[in-house]
Structures are given as structure tokens and as C-alpha cells.
Amino acid sequence: MLKLKLMLGFWLASLTRRLKNNFYLYLALLFSVVILLDAGVFHVGQNMRDKAFDLMVKNRIFKPSADPAIVIIDINEASLEAMSKEYGRWPWPRQIIGELVENIQRQQPKAIIFDIVFSDADVYNPDSDSYFNDVITECQNCFFPLLRLDSSQDSKSQLTYAQIPGLAHATDADQQATFAAIPPYFKGAWKEQRMGTHNVYPDNDGVVRQYRMRHQDRGWTLPALPLLVADTLQFETGNTPDDMLLNWRGKPFTYHYVSFSDVYADTTSSQPKRPDNEFKDKIIIIGSTAPALFDIKPTAMDKQFPGVEILATALDNTMHQDYLKVWRGKLPYILLSLLLVWMTTLAFYFKVDRDRFNGIFTGSQIGLLVLSYLAINLFHTYLDLAAPILWAVAFFGIAKIYALATDRALQRWLAFGLTSDSEELEVLLMPIVIDSPDTLGDAVMKLIRKEIEFACRAPNQIDILTGTQSGIWGLFGDMVIVSWQYKPEATYREAAAQDAKQLAAQLPTLLKKLSLPNNPVPRYALHQGKIANRKDQLAAQWRVLFAQAMIQLEMDPSSTTEKVET
């Protein structure tokens, strides 16, 4: 029964020792599979990326200022209330907007952009519609939105790409291709390079982070309003991506806003009070921030962000080409995640110095986050590192817990065969001195300890002393102390002695394997003693055993790796 118990103890200790290394490989393989599945199916990493992006972009130290040339004429709640007394609820007769445009045009703005879809005729005010159409027909710098509908409805539409004036297309573009969209009702808006999309496409979590600048379909390129305006104003836009990650200028209402009702009342007054050049050389966007008109979107900056300001931000980014660039996508996400996980795996597998590795790992992860934050502040570039970092941290956490649990499990087996009521235990001490002209140092001694640990089969305790330690301990030189403690019975005693003999035989090969400088020579001694199981005397008894082992090592001139005393 005793032999069976000892065999079981050795088997469990050996299994724990083997899994202590291979477990990290198995765990890394599991993480690799999860990362691949996530990139294609679960998209947990994408959600991490989006949340990290929102946090960083919202809390930037350096962000570009809103272009002062962009002015938003806002149909806000105050305008709806002020205009309702005479013109009723929205939508108002188009003549009102026509009069505003006509009066603003006298101040020579660079562009007037509508963020309003004029989709239908006003059957109750045909004269008003006619007047509005005449105004926009004369306006050569007015731009109108075209609302692109879901592509699944394209086959049911009668609107063709070829009908849109000036639309760019490939030589082999399908001239009969139809697409679902709501264009302006008024023919005065159907001018070359004056109609573009103003669609806002939120990400999977419903948050707007980017702007669709081009819709590519069957050889046709349908541009967005910001791209059209920037091209017309002769800004360089060739490098603008089809999906542009918005470089937000700040929280809502960062741009210059003026109330529609205030501007309209002043421009139609016989005695205007506003400056007569207020809109000269400005880029005017007419839109709404009134919640009642439902053009409020959640963005990275705020849960309630005016749609008209999203359009203004996209235009600003396009004109200045300072949109956010991003390093992301499935392949970079997979490669970086696997790199961080497997680098951490190798550190655990090869038992890199834990204290040093903990500092390196923590510092590297913080460093990557700081790098990402600096890049978005200084270079308008978002480095998508959040998800790979979180995978690495998750792996590190599990591996760290396992490492600590394994150490404790091994420690429980150090005194194999012992019970809490054991009166005494036997100890076999093996001090090993590494004689070398130069001190080996802490790093080398830890490598030696690791090799000794692999060479032993029975549970033991391995400690090191280095010649670089201060005080009296430095006089001991470079030393490894291996100890076996066990119940004082022949079976346990024989197992520990056999393990010590095997280690002694392997010492020269072990040191040669490490290719240490100056060919250091190991000396060792084996000293066996007993310790009474009394807590108040354990420290003193261990000191005596250690002193006796050291005296035996130094007094016996024949203590070498070839001789083993038991």
C-alpha cells in the first residue's frame, strides 16, 4: 500500500511537472482557435475595438478645430416654434427656403448644401414649389442630397445611374442598371455634380463612426455630398477612402450654428440687423438639429449627435484630408492577437524569470495602449490594438493562475508521505557550489535551477544563492540548494536518495549544455537529517541542517560530482 501511494505521488508530481510546461501550449492553441472563430463569427474583438476607439477619440488631448468657413443654418426647435405661428408645422412651404437661399446668395457664399431631402411635391402650395425650383435653378453652387435606399430594392426601382447628371462610370458600366434611391423632386436640382448621397451607416452596435464617401455598383460610382462639394471647391480628394473614419472636431455643436428663423427673419426684414457679409465665402449647410425631425444619431462622441453636423464633419475631413486612418481588419487583428498570445506562451513555457516577465508584460501592454493613444492624437491614425491586448491579458491571467496553482500543488508534494500528525520528517540536503572565476549572476543561476528542476523526478525544493548578493550571503558564492523532505520510512528515503544520485550524475552534462563561460565546476554534498514536527523549532532545525551540509561540503576534499554520499 505504501509503495502504491508513493508511486501515485510520483505519477501525480510527474504529470503536474509535464503539464506545467505543456499546459501553456494547449491553452495557446485553444486561444488561437477562439481568435480565428471570433474574427469570422463572433466579432467580440470588433466590439472591443469600437469601444476602445470611442474612448480614445472622445478623450483626445489634441483634436483638429472645426473649419470656421462651415456654417450650419439650423432648423432647430426654436425655429420650428417661431415659424409655426405663421407657416404652421414642418414642412413649411418651399418658398420660405427659396427666399432664404435667394437672400444668402447675394452675400456670395462658396456653397449652399441641403441636408434636407425634397422628395415630393407640395400639392397644397404649387406656386411655392415653382418659386423654389426657379431659385435653385439659378443657383450654381447649391448641392442636394440623394438618399440611397437598400440595395435589395434596386431591381424594383425605375431610376437608373445613367439618369444622374455627370455620374462617373467605367467604360463597361451597365447603362441600364437601376438603383433604389430618393432623388430631389425638383428639376432645378438635377445638375451635373450637384447631387450626392448623404447616407449615414452606423456600425453593428448602432454607433456612427465612418461616412460612406462612394457607393460602387456595376461600374458606377455614386459620390457622397461632402466629396462633391470638396471636388467642386477644388480641394484635393483623390486619396479619400470609400468609407472614411470620421475625425470628429468635438462634441455636438462644435461648428458655427445660426438659427434658421433668425436668419430668415433678418434677411426678409426691411431693416436687417445682421452683417451683410455674414455668409460671404462661407460653406452653408441647411439642416436640422430638432429632435422632432429625427435627424439625431449616436456617434463615438455623443449618443445624440446632429446628423447635419455629421455631414459637416465629413465635409471638413474631406477638404483637409485629415480623416482618421486606421490599422484594422481581420488579418491584422488575427496576426497581432496570435503574436501577443504566443509570445506570452513562450515566456511561461520556458519559465522566464517571473518577476521580470510580469514587469515586461505589464509594461508592454500599457505601452501598446499609450502608443495607440498617441497615434490618434498626433498622427490621426487609430492603431487597433485593444482586442489583441485583451486576448493577451486574458491568456496571461489564466496562465498566471495556473502557474501559481501548480507551484502550490508541487509544494504540497514536497514532503510526500507526511501527515499533519507526523512526529518527524527526514530531510536530504544537496548543496551544489558552482566554482567559477567570475560570478555567474542571477540570470544564469535561474537557468541552472530550471535545468535541475527538469532533471529531478521526486518532489523537491530548489533555492539559489548568487555571489552578487550583498552581505555575508555573497561569501557563499554561486550555489544551488536542493532539498527533499519525506516521511521517515525506507521507501520514501530510497526514492529521494535515488533522485539525488541521478541529479549528481547529470550535473556535468547539465552545465555543459548551458555553455557557461570559463567552464565552471560543480561541487556537491549530500547530507541527511531529521526535523521534529514542532513549529516553534522548525527554523532553528533547518539552520542546523544547512550548516551541517555546508560543513560537510567544505570539509570533504572528495566532494565532487563523481562521488555521492548517502
Coordinates of C-alpha atoms in Angstrom, one line a residue:
M1 CA 0.0 0.0 0.0
L2 CA 2.9 2.3 0.9
K3 CA 4.6 1.7 -2.4
L4 CA 1.3 2.2 -4.3
K5 CA 0.8 5.5 -2.5
L6 CA 4.4 6.6 -3.3
M7 CA 4.0 5.6 -7.0
L8 CA 0.8 7.5 -7.2
G9 CA 2.5 10.5 -5.6
F10 CA 5.4 10.3 -8.1
W11 CA 3.0 10.0 -11.0
L12 CA 0.9 13.0 -10.0
A13 CA 4.0 15.1 -9.4
S14 CA 5.5 14.0 -12.7
L15 CA 2.2 14.7 -14.5
T16 CA 2.0 18.1 -12.9
R17 CA 5.6 18.8 -13.9
R18 CA 4.9 17.9 -17.5
L19 CA 1.6 19.9 -17.7
K20 CA 3.3 22.8 -16.1
N21 CA 5.0 23.4 -19.4
N22 CA 2.7 21.9 -22.0
F23 CA -0.4 23.3 -20.5
Y24 CA 0.6 26.7 -21.8
L25 CA 0.9 25.3 -25.3
Y26 CA -2.6 23.7 -25.1
L27 CA -4.0 26.9 -23.7
A28 CA -2.4 28.9 -26.6
L29 CA -3.9 26.5 -29.2
L30 CA -7.3 27.0 -27.6
F31 CA -6.9 30.8 -27.7
S32 CA -5.8 30.6 -31.3
V33 CA -8.9 28.7 -32.3
V34 CA -11.1 31.2 -30.4
I35 CA -9.4 34.2 -32.0
L36 CA -9.9 32.7 -35.5
L37 CA -13.6 31.9 -34.7
D38 CA -14.0 35.4 -33.3
A39 CA -12.6 37.1 -36.4
G40 CA -15.1 35.2 -38.6
V41 CA -18.1 34.6 -36.5
F42 CA -18.4 36.1 -33.0
H43 CA -16.8 39.6 -33.6
V44 CA -16.0 40.1 -29.9
G45 CA -12.7 41.7 -30.9
Q46 CA -14.6 44.1 -33.1
N47 CA -16.7 45.3 -30.2
M48 CA -13.6 45.7 -28.1
R49 CA -12.0 47.8 -30.9
D50 CA -15.1 50.0 -31.3
K51 CA -15.3 50.7 -27.6
A52 CA -11.6 51.4 -27.3
F53 CA -11.8 53.7 -30.3
D54 CA -14.8 55.6 -28.8
L55 CA -13.0 56.1 -25.5
M56 CA -9.8 57.3 -27.1
V57 CA -11.3 59.6 -29.7
K58 CA -13.7 61.1 -27.1
N59 CA -10.8 61.9 -24.7
R60 CA -8.2 63.1 -27.1
I61 CA -5.9 65.9 -25.9
F62 CA -5.2 67.1 -29.4
K63 CA -8.0 67.3 -31.9
P64 CA -8.4 69.5 -35.0
S65 CA -10.6 72.6 -34.9
A66 CA -13.8 72.9 -36.9
D67 CA -13.3 74.8 -40.1
P68 CA -14.7 78.3 -39.5
A69 CA -15.8 78.5 -43.1
I70 CA -18.5 75.9 -42.5
V71 CA -21.7 77.4 -41.1
I72 CA -24.8 75.4 -40.3
I73 CA -28.2 77.1 -40.7
D74 CA -30.2 75.2 -38.1
I75 CA -33.8 74.3 -38.3
N76 CA -33.9 73.9 -34.5
E77 CA -36.7 73.7 -32.0
A78 CA -36.7 77.4 -31.6
S79 CA -37.1 77.8 -35.4
L80 CA -40.0 75.3 -35.5
E81 CA -41.8 77.2 -32.8
A82 CA -41.1 80.7 -34.2
M83 CA -42.1 79.8 -37.8
S84 CA -45.2 77.8 -36.8
K85 CA -47.1 81.0 -35.8
E86 CA -47.3 82.0 -39.5
Y87 CA -46.4 78.9 -41.5
G88 CA -47.6 76.0 -39.4
R89 CA -45.8 72.8 -38.6
W90 CA -42.9 71.4 -40.6
P91 CA -42.6 71.0 -43.6
W92 CA -43.0 74.7 -44.4
P93 CA -43.9 75.9 -47.9
R94 CA -40.7 75.6 -50.0
Q95 CA -41.0 79.4 -50.8
I96 CA -39.6 80.1 -47.4
I97 CA -36.4 78.1 -48.1
G98 CA -36.2 79.6 -51.6
E99 CA -36.3 83.1 -50.1
L100 CA -33.6 82.3 -47.7
V101 CA -31.4 80.8 -50.4
E102 CA -32.0 83.8 -52.7
N103 CA -31.1 86.3 -50.0
I104 CA -28.0 84.4 -48.9
Q105 CA -26.8 84.1 -52.5
R106 CA -26.4 87.9 -52.6
Q107 CA -23.6 87.5 -50.0
Q108 CA -21.7 85.2 -52.4
P109 CA -21.2 82.1 -50.3
K110 CA -18.9 79.3 -51.7
A111 CA -21.6 76.7 -51.5
I112 CA -25.1 76.0 -50.1
I113 CA -25.6 72.4 -49.1
F114 CA -29.0 71.0 -48.3
D115 CA -29.3 68.3 -45.7
I116 CA -33.0 68.1 -46.5
V117 CA -34.5 65.6 -48.9
F118 CA -37.1 67.3 -51.1
S119 CA -38.7 64.1 -52.2
D120 CA -42.3 65.1 -53.1
A121 CA -44.3 68.0 -54.4
D122 CA -46.3 70.2 -52.1
V123 CA -49.7 69.7 -53.6
Y124 CA -51.2 72.4 -51.4
N125 CA -48.6 75.1 -52.5
P126 CA -47.7 74.5 -56.2
D127 CA -46.7 78.2 -56.6
S128 CA -44.4 77.9 -53.7
D129 CA -42.7 74.8 -55.2
S130 CA -42.4 76.6 -58.6
Y131 CA -40.7 79.6 -56.9
F132 CA -38.3 77.3 -55.1
N133 CA -37.5 75.5 -58.3
D134 CA -36.7 78.7 -60.0
V135 CA -34.4 79.8 -57.2
I136 CA -32.4 76.6 -57.2
T137 CA -32.2 76.5 -61.0
E138 CA -30.4 79.9 -60.9
C139 CA -28.2 78.7 -58.0
Q140 CA -25.0 77.4 -59.4
N141 CA -23.4 76.4 -56.1
C142 CA -26.4 74.6 -54.5
F143 CA -25.9 70.9 -53.6
F144 CA -28.7 68.4 -52.9
P145 CA -28.9 65.1 -51.2
L146 CA -29.9 61.8 -52.8
L147 CA -30.9 59.2 -50.3
R148 CA -29.6 55.8 -51.3
L149 CA -32.0 53.0 -50.3
D150 CA -31.2 49.4 -49.5
S151 CA -29.7 47.6 -52.5
S152 CA -32.2 44.8 -52.1
Q153 CA -34.7 47.2 -53.7
D154 CA -32.6 48.0 -56.7
S155 CA -34.5 45.6 -59.0
K156 CA -37.8 47.3 -58.2
S157 CA -36.6 50.8 -59.0
Q158 CA -37.0 52.6 -62.3
L159 CA -34.2 55.1 -61.5
T160 CA -31.0 54.4 -63.5
Y161 CA -27.5 55.5 -62.8
A162 CA -27.3 56.9 -66.3
Q163 CA -30.1 59.4 -65.4
I164 CA -27.9 61.2 -62.8
P165 CA -26.1 64.0 -64.5
G166 CA -22.3 63.8 -64.5
L167 CA -22.0 60.5 -62.7
A168 CA -18.6 58.8 -63.0
H169 CA -18.6 55.3 -64.5
A170 CA -16.4 52.7 -66.1
T171 CA -16.4 52.2 -69.8
D172 CA -18.2 48.8 -69.4
A173 CA -20.7 50.1 -66.8
D174 CA -24.2 48.8 -67.2
Q175 CA -26.2 51.6 -68.7
Q176 CA -29.5 50.0 -67.7
A177 CA -28.5 49.5 -64.1
T178 CA -31.2 50.7 -61.7
F179 CA -30.8 51.6 -58.1
A180 CA -33.2 52.4 -55.3
A181 CA -32.9 55.9 -54.1
I182 CA -34.9 59.0 -53.3
P183 CA -33.7 61.9 -55.5
P184 CA -34.7 65.5 -55.3
Y185 CA -38.2 66.1 -56.7
F186 CA -37.2 69.5 -58.2
K187 CA -35.7 69.5 -61.7
G188 CA -33.6 72.6 -60.7
A189 CA -31.5 70.2 -58.5
W190 CA -30.7 67.9 -61.4
K191 CA -27.4 69.4 -62.4
E192 CA -24.1 67.9 -63.1
Q193 CA -22.1 67.2 -60.0
R194 CA -24.7 68.7 -57.7
M195 CA -26.4 65.6 -56.3
G196 CA -24.7 63.2 -53.9
T197 CA -25.6 60.8 -51.1
H198 CA -25.9 61.8 -47.5
N199 CA -26.5 58.4 -46.1
V200 CA -25.1 57.6 -42.6
Y201 CA -24.4 54.0 -41.9
P202 CA -23.9 53.0 -38.3
D203 CA -21.7 50.1 -37.2
N204 CA -23.2 46.9 -35.9
D205 CA -23.6 48.4 -32.4
G206 CA -25.7 51.3 -33.9
V207 CA -22.9 53.9 -33.5
V208 CA -21.8 56.1 -36.4
R209 CA -18.0 56.2 -36.8
Q210 CA -17.5 56.5 -40.5
Y211 CA -19.0 58.1 -43.6
R212 CA -19.7 56.4 -46.9
M213 CA -18.0 58.6 -49.5
R214 CA -18.6 56.5 -52.6
H215 CA -21.2 53.8 -53.5
Q216 CA -19.6 51.5 -56.1
D217 CA -22.1 49.4 -58.1
R218 CA -22.0 47.7 -61.5
G219 CA -19.4 50.1 -62.9
W220 CA -20.9 53.3 -61.5
T221 CA -19.6 55.5 -58.7
L222 CA -22.2 57.4 -56.7
P223 CA -20.4 60.0 -54.7
A224 CA -21.4 61.5 -51.3
L225 CA -22.3 65.2 -50.9
P226 CA -19.0 66.0 -49.0
L227 CA -16.9 64.6 -51.8
L228 CA -18.9 66.5 -54.5
V229 CA -18.6 69.8 -52.6
A230 CA -14.9 69.4 -51.9
D231 CA -14.2 68.5 -55.6
T232 CA -16.2 71.5 -56.8
L233 CA -14.3 73.8 -54.5
Q234 CA -11.1 72.3 -55.9
F235 CA -9.8 70.5 -52.9
E236 CA -7.6 67.5 -53.4
T237 CA -9.7 64.5 -52.7
G238 CA -8.1 61.7 -54.7
N239 CA -6.9 59.8 -51.6
T240 CA -10.3 59.9 -49.8
P241 CA -11.3 56.3 -48.9
D242 CA -14.7 54.9 -49.9
D243 CA -15.5 54.5 -46.2
M244 CA -14.0 57.4 -44.2
L245 CA -13.4 57.1 -40.5
L246 CA -14.5 60.4 -39.2
N247 CA -12.1 62.7 -37.4
W248 CA -14.5 64.4 -35.0
R249 CA -13.9 68.0 -34.2
G250 CA -15.5 67.8 -30.8
K251 CA -18.8 67.2 -29.1
P252 CA -22.1 68.3 -30.7
F253 CA -22.5 72.0 -31.7
T254 CA -18.7 72.4 -32.2
Y255 CA -19.4 74.1 -35.6
H256 CA -20.8 77.6 -36.1
Y257 CA -24.6 77.4 -35.9
V258 CA -27.2 80.0 -36.7
S259 CA -30.9 79.6 -36.2
F260 CA -32.9 79.3 -39.4
S261 CA -35.7 81.5 -38.1
D262 CA -33.3 84.3 -37.0
V263 CA -31.6 84.4 -40.4
Y264 CA -34.9 84.2 -42.3
A265 CA -36.5 87.0 -40.3
D266 CA -33.5 89.2 -40.7
T267 CA -32.9 88.6 -44.5
T268 CA -36.6 89.3 -45.2
S269 CA -36.7 92.4 -42.9
S270 CA -36.8 95.9 -44.3
Q271 CA -34.2 96.8 -41.8
P272 CA -31.7 93.9 -41.4
K273 CA -29.5 93.9 -38.4
R274 CA -27.2 91.0 -39.2
P275 CA -23.9 91.7 -41.1
D276 CA -24.5 92.0 -44.8
N277 CA -21.4 89.8 -45.4
E278 CA -22.1 87.2 -42.7
F279 CA -22.1 84.3 -45.2
K280 CA -19.5 85.6 -47.8
D281 CA -17.1 82.9 -48.8
K282 CA -18.8 80.5 -46.3
I283 CA -19.9 77.0 -46.9
I284 CA -23.5 76.9 -45.8
I285 CA -25.3 73.7 -44.7
I286 CA -29.0 73.9 -44.2
G287 CA -30.2 71.1 -41.9
S288 CA -31.9 70.4 -38.6
T289 CA -31.0 69.6 -35.0
A290 CA -34.6 69.5 -33.8
P291 CA -35.3 66.1 -32.2
A292 CA -38.8 66.3 -33.6
L293 CA -37.4 65.9 -37.2
F294 CA -35.5 62.7 -36.2
D295 CA -32.0 63.5 -37.6
I296 CA -30.1 62.7 -34.4
K297 CA -27.6 59.9 -34.4
P298 CA -25.4 58.1 -31.8
T299 CA -21.8 58.6 -32.6
A300 CA -18.4 58.0 -31.0
M301 CA -18.6 61.4 -29.5
D302 CA -22.1 61.5 -28.1
K303 CA -25.3 59.4 -28.0
Q304 CA -27.2 62.3 -29.5
F305 CA -25.3 63.9 -32.4
P306 CA -27.0 66.0 -35.0
G307 CA -27.0 64.4 -38.5
V308 CA -26.2 67.8 -40.1
E309 CA -23.0 68.0 -38.0
I310 CA -22.0 64.5 -39.1
L311 CA -22.3 65.9 -42.7
A312 CA -20.3 68.9 -41.7
T313 CA -17.6 66.8 -40.2
A314 CA -17.4 64.6 -43.3
L315 CA -17.0 67.7 -45.5
D316 CA -14.4 69.1 -43.2
N317 CA -12.4 65.9 -43.2
T318 CA -12.6 65.6 -47.0
M319 CA -11.5 69.2 -47.6
H320 CA -8.5 68.9 -45.3
Q321 CA -7.8 65.2 -45.8
D322 CA -7.3 64.8 -42.1
Y323 CA -9.8 61.9 -41.7
L324 CA -8.7 59.2 -39.3
K325 CA -6.6 56.5 -40.8
V326 CA -7.0 53.1 -39.2
W327 CA -4.9 49.9 -39.0
R328 CA -7.5 47.3 -38.6
G329 CA -9.2 44.4 -40.5
K330 CA -9.4 40.6 -39.9
L331 CA -5.8 39.8 -40.9
P332 CA -4.0 42.4 -38.8
Y333 CA -6.3 41.6 -35.9
I334 CA -5.6 37.8 -36.1
L335 CA -1.9 38.2 -36.6
L336 CA -1.3 40.6 -33.8
S337 CA -3.5 38.7 -31.4
L338 CA -1.7 35.4 -32.2
L339 CA 1.7 37.1 -31.9
L340 CA 0.9 38.5 -28.4
V341 CA -0.6 35.2 -27.2
W342 CA 2.2 33.1 -28.4
M343 CA 4.9 35.4 -27.1
T344 CA 3.3 35.2 -23.7
T345 CA 3.1 31.4 -24.1
L346 CA 6.8 31.1 -24.8
A347 CA 7.6 33.2 -21.7
F348 CA 5.6 30.8 -19.5
Y349 CA 6.8 27.7 -21.3
F350 CA 10.5 28.5 -20.9
K351 CA 9.9 29.8 -17.4
V352 CA 11.3 33.3 -17.9
D353 CA 12.0 35.0 -14.6
R354 CA 8.5 35.7 -13.3
D355 CA 9.2 38.9 -11.6
R356 CA 11.0 40.3 -14.6
F357 CA 8.4 38.9 -17.1
N358 CA 5.5 40.4 -15.1
G359 CA 7.0 43.8 -15.4
I360 CA 7.8 43.4 -19.0
F361 CA 4.3 42.1 -19.9
T362 CA 2.5 44.8 -17.9
G363 CA 4.8 47.5 -19.3
S364 CA 4.4 46.2 -22.9
Q365 CA 0.6 46.1 -22.8
I366 CA 0.4 49.6 -21.2
G367 CA 3.0 50.7 -23.8
L368 CA 0.8 49.5 -26.7
L369 CA -2.2 51.3 -25.3
V370 CA -0.2 54.5 -24.9
L371 CA 1.1 54.1 -28.5
S372 CA -2.4 53.8 -29.8
Y373 CA -3.5 56.8 -27.8
L374 CA -0.5 58.9 -29.0
A375 CA -1.1 57.9 -32.6
I376 CA -4.7 59.0 -32.6
N377 CA -3.7 62.3 -31.0
L378 CA -0.6 63.2 -33.1
F379 CA -1.0 61.4 -36.4
H380 CA -4.7 61.0 -36.9
T381 CA -4.2 57.3 -37.0
Y382 CA -6.0 54.7 -34.9
L383 CA -4.0 51.6 -34.2
D384 CA -6.4 48.8 -33.4
L385 CA -4.6 47.2 -30.5
A386 CA -7.4 46.9 -27.9
A387 CA -8.6 43.4 -28.8
P388 CA -5.2 41.8 -29.2
I389 CA -4.1 43.3 -25.9
L390 CA -7.2 41.9 -24.2
W391 CA -6.6 38.5 -25.6
A392 CA -3.1 38.6 -24.3
V393 CA -4.2 39.8 -20.9
A394 CA -6.8 37.1 -20.7
F395 CA -4.2 34.4 -21.6
F396 CA -1.7 35.9 -19.1
G397 CA -4.3 35.9 -16.4
I398 CA -5.2 32.2 -16.9
A399 CA -1.6 31.1 -17.3
K400 CA -0.6 33.1 -14.2
I401 CA -3.3 31.4 -12.1
Y402 CA -2.3 28.0 -13.3
A403 CA 1.4 28.7 -12.6
L404 CA 0.6 29.7 -9.1
A405 CA -1.7 26.7 -8.6
T406 CA 1.0 24.4 -10.0
D407 CA 3.6 25.8 -7.6
R408 CA 1.3 25.2 -4.7
A409 CA 0.5 21.7 -5.8
L410 CA 4.2 20.9 -6.1
Q411 CA 4.8 22.4 -2.7
R412 CA 2.1 20.1 -1.2
W413 CA 4.1 17.2 -2.6
L414 CA 7.5 18.3 -1.4
A415 CA 7.0 16.5 1.9
F416 CA 5.4 13.4 0.4
G417 CA 4.1 10.9 2.8
L418 CA 3.7 13.4 5.6
T419 CA 0.6 14.0 7.6
S420 CA -0.3 16.7 10.0
D421 CA 0.2 14.3 12.9
S422 CA 3.6 13.1 11.8
E423 CA 6.1 13.4 14.6
E424 CA 9.1 14.0 12.5
L425 CA 10.3 14.1 8.9
E426 CA 13.6 13.3 7.2
V427 CA 15.4 15.8 5.0
L428 CA 18.0 15.2 2.3
L429 CA 20.0 18.3 1.6
M430 CA 22.2 18.7 -1.5
P431 CA 24.2 21.9 -1.6
I432 CA 25.8 22.4 -5.0
V433 CA 28.6 25.0 -5.4
I434 CA 29.3 26.2 -8.9
D435 CA 33.1 27.2 -8.8
S436 CA 33.9 29.8 -11.5
P437 CA 36.5 32.6 -11.7
D438 CA 33.7 35.1 -12.3
T439 CA 30.3 35.3 -10.6
L440 CA 27.6 33.8 -12.8
G441 CA 24.9 36.2 -11.8
D442 CA 21.2 35.8 -11.0
A443 CA 20.0 35.1 -14.6
V444 CA 22.4 32.2 -15.1
M445 CA 21.7 30.7 -11.7
K446 CA 18.0 30.7 -12.6
L447 CA 18.7 28.8 -15.8
I448 CA 20.7 26.3 -13.8
R449 CA 17.8 26.0 -11.3
K450 CA 15.4 25.3 -14.2
E451 CA 17.6 22.6 -15.6
I452 CA 17.9 20.9 -12.2
E453 CA 14.2 21.1 -11.8
F454 CA 13.7 19.2 -15.1
A455 CA 16.3 16.6 -14.1
C456 CA 14.6 15.7 -10.9
R457 CA 11.6 13.3 -10.7
A458 CA 10.8 13.3 -7.0
P459 CA 9.2 16.4 -5.4
N460 CA 11.8 18.7 -4.0
Q461 CA 12.6 22.3 -3.2
I462 CA 15.3 24.2 -5.1
D463 CA 16.8 27.5 -4.0
I464 CA 19.7 29.6 -5.2
L465 CA 22.3 31.9 -3.8
T466 CA 24.4 34.1 -6.0
G467 CA 27.8 35.6 -5.5
T468 CA 26.3 39.0 -6.2
Q469 CA 24.2 39.1 -3.1
S470 CA 25.2 41.7 -0.5
G471 CA 26.4 41.0 2.9
I472 CA 27.5 37.6 4.3
W473 CA 25.4 35.7 1.7
G474 CA 27.7 36.9 -1.1
L475 CA 30.5 34.9 0.5
F476 CA 28.8 31.7 -0.2
G477 CA 29.3 32.2 -4.0
D478 CA 27.1 30.7 -6.6
M479 CA 25.2 27.9 -5.0
V480 CA 22.1 25.8 -5.6
I481 CA 20.5 24.1 -2.6
V482 CA 18.2 21.1 -3.4
S483 CA 16.2 19.6 -0.6
W484 CA 13.9 16.5 -0.3
Q485 CA 11.7 16.1 2.8
Y486 CA 9.7 13.0 3.4
K487 CA 8.2 10.6 6.0
P488 CA 11.0 8.6 7.7
E489 CA 10.3 5.3 6.0
A490 CA 12.6 3.2 3.8
T491 CA 10.5 3.6 0.7
Y492 CA 10.4 7.4 0.7
R493 CA 14.1 7.5 1.8
E494 CA 15.2 5.3 -1.2
A495 CA 13.1 7.4 -3.6
A496 CA 14.7 10.7 -2.5
A497 CA 18.3 9.2 -2.5
Q498 CA 17.8 7.7 -6.0
D499 CA 16.6 11.1 -7.3
A500 CA 19.7 12.8 -5.7
K501 CA 22.1 10.2 -7.2
Q502 CA 20.6 10.7 -10.7
L503 CA 20.9 14.5 -10.3
A504 CA 24.5 14.2 -9.2
A505 CA 25.3 12.1 -12.3
Q506 CA 23.7 14.6 -14.6
L507 CA 25.4 17.7 -13.2
P508 CA 28.4 17.9 -15.6
T509 CA 26.2 17.3 -18.6
L510 CA 23.7 19.9 -17.3
L511 CA 26.3 22.6 -17.0
K512 CA 27.9 21.7 -20.3
K513 CA 24.5 22.0 -22.0
L514 CA 24.2 25.6 -20.9
S515 CA 27.6 26.6 -22.5
L516 CA 28.6 28.7 -19.5
P517 CA 31.8 30.8 -19.7
N518 CA 35.1 29.6 -18.0
N519 CA 33.8 26.0 -17.7
P520 CA 32.6 26.2 -14.1
V521 CA 33.0 23.1 -11.9
P522 CA 30.2 21.9 -9.6
R523 CA 30.8 20.5 -6.2
Y524 CA 28.2 19.0 -4.0
A525 CA 27.5 17.1 -0.8
L526 CA 24.6 15.0 0.4
H527 CA 23.5 15.4 4.0
Q528 CA 20.6 13.6 5.6
G529 CA 19.0 14.6 8.8
K530 CA 15.7 14.7 10.8
I531 CA 13.4 17.5 11.8
A532 CA 10.9 17.2 14.6
N533 CA 7.4 18.4 13.6
R534 CA 7.4 21.3 16.1
K535 CA 6.5 24.7 14.6
D536 CA 8.4 26.7 17.3
Q537 CA 11.7 24.9 16.4
L538 CA 11.4 24.4 12.7
A539 CA 13.6 27.4 11.7
A540 CA 16.3 26.5 14.2
Q541 CA 16.4 22.9 13.0
W542 CA 16.6 23.9 9.3
R543 CA 19.5 26.3 10.1
V544 CA 21.4 23.4 11.8
L545 CA 20.8 21.1 8.9
F546 CA 22.0 23.7 6.4
A547 CA 25.1 24.4 8.5
Q548 CA 26.0 20.7 8.7
A549 CA 25.5 20.3 5.0
M550 CA 27.8 23.2 4.3
I551 CA 30.5 21.9 6.7
Q552 CA 30.3 18.5 5.0
L553 CA 30.7 20.1 1.6
E554 CA 33.7 22.3 2.6
M555 CA 35.5 19.8 4.8
D556 CA 35.3 16.8 2.5
P557 CA 38.0 17.3 -0.2
S558 CA 36.5 14.5 -2.3
S559 CA 33.1 16.2 -2.7
T560 CA 32.7 16.2 -6.5
T561 CA 30.1 15.2 -9.0
E562 CA 31.6 11.7 -9.2
K563 CA 31.0 10.9 -5.5
V564 CA 27.7 10.6 -3.8
E565 CA 27.4 10.1 0.0
T566 CA 24.1 9.0 1.4

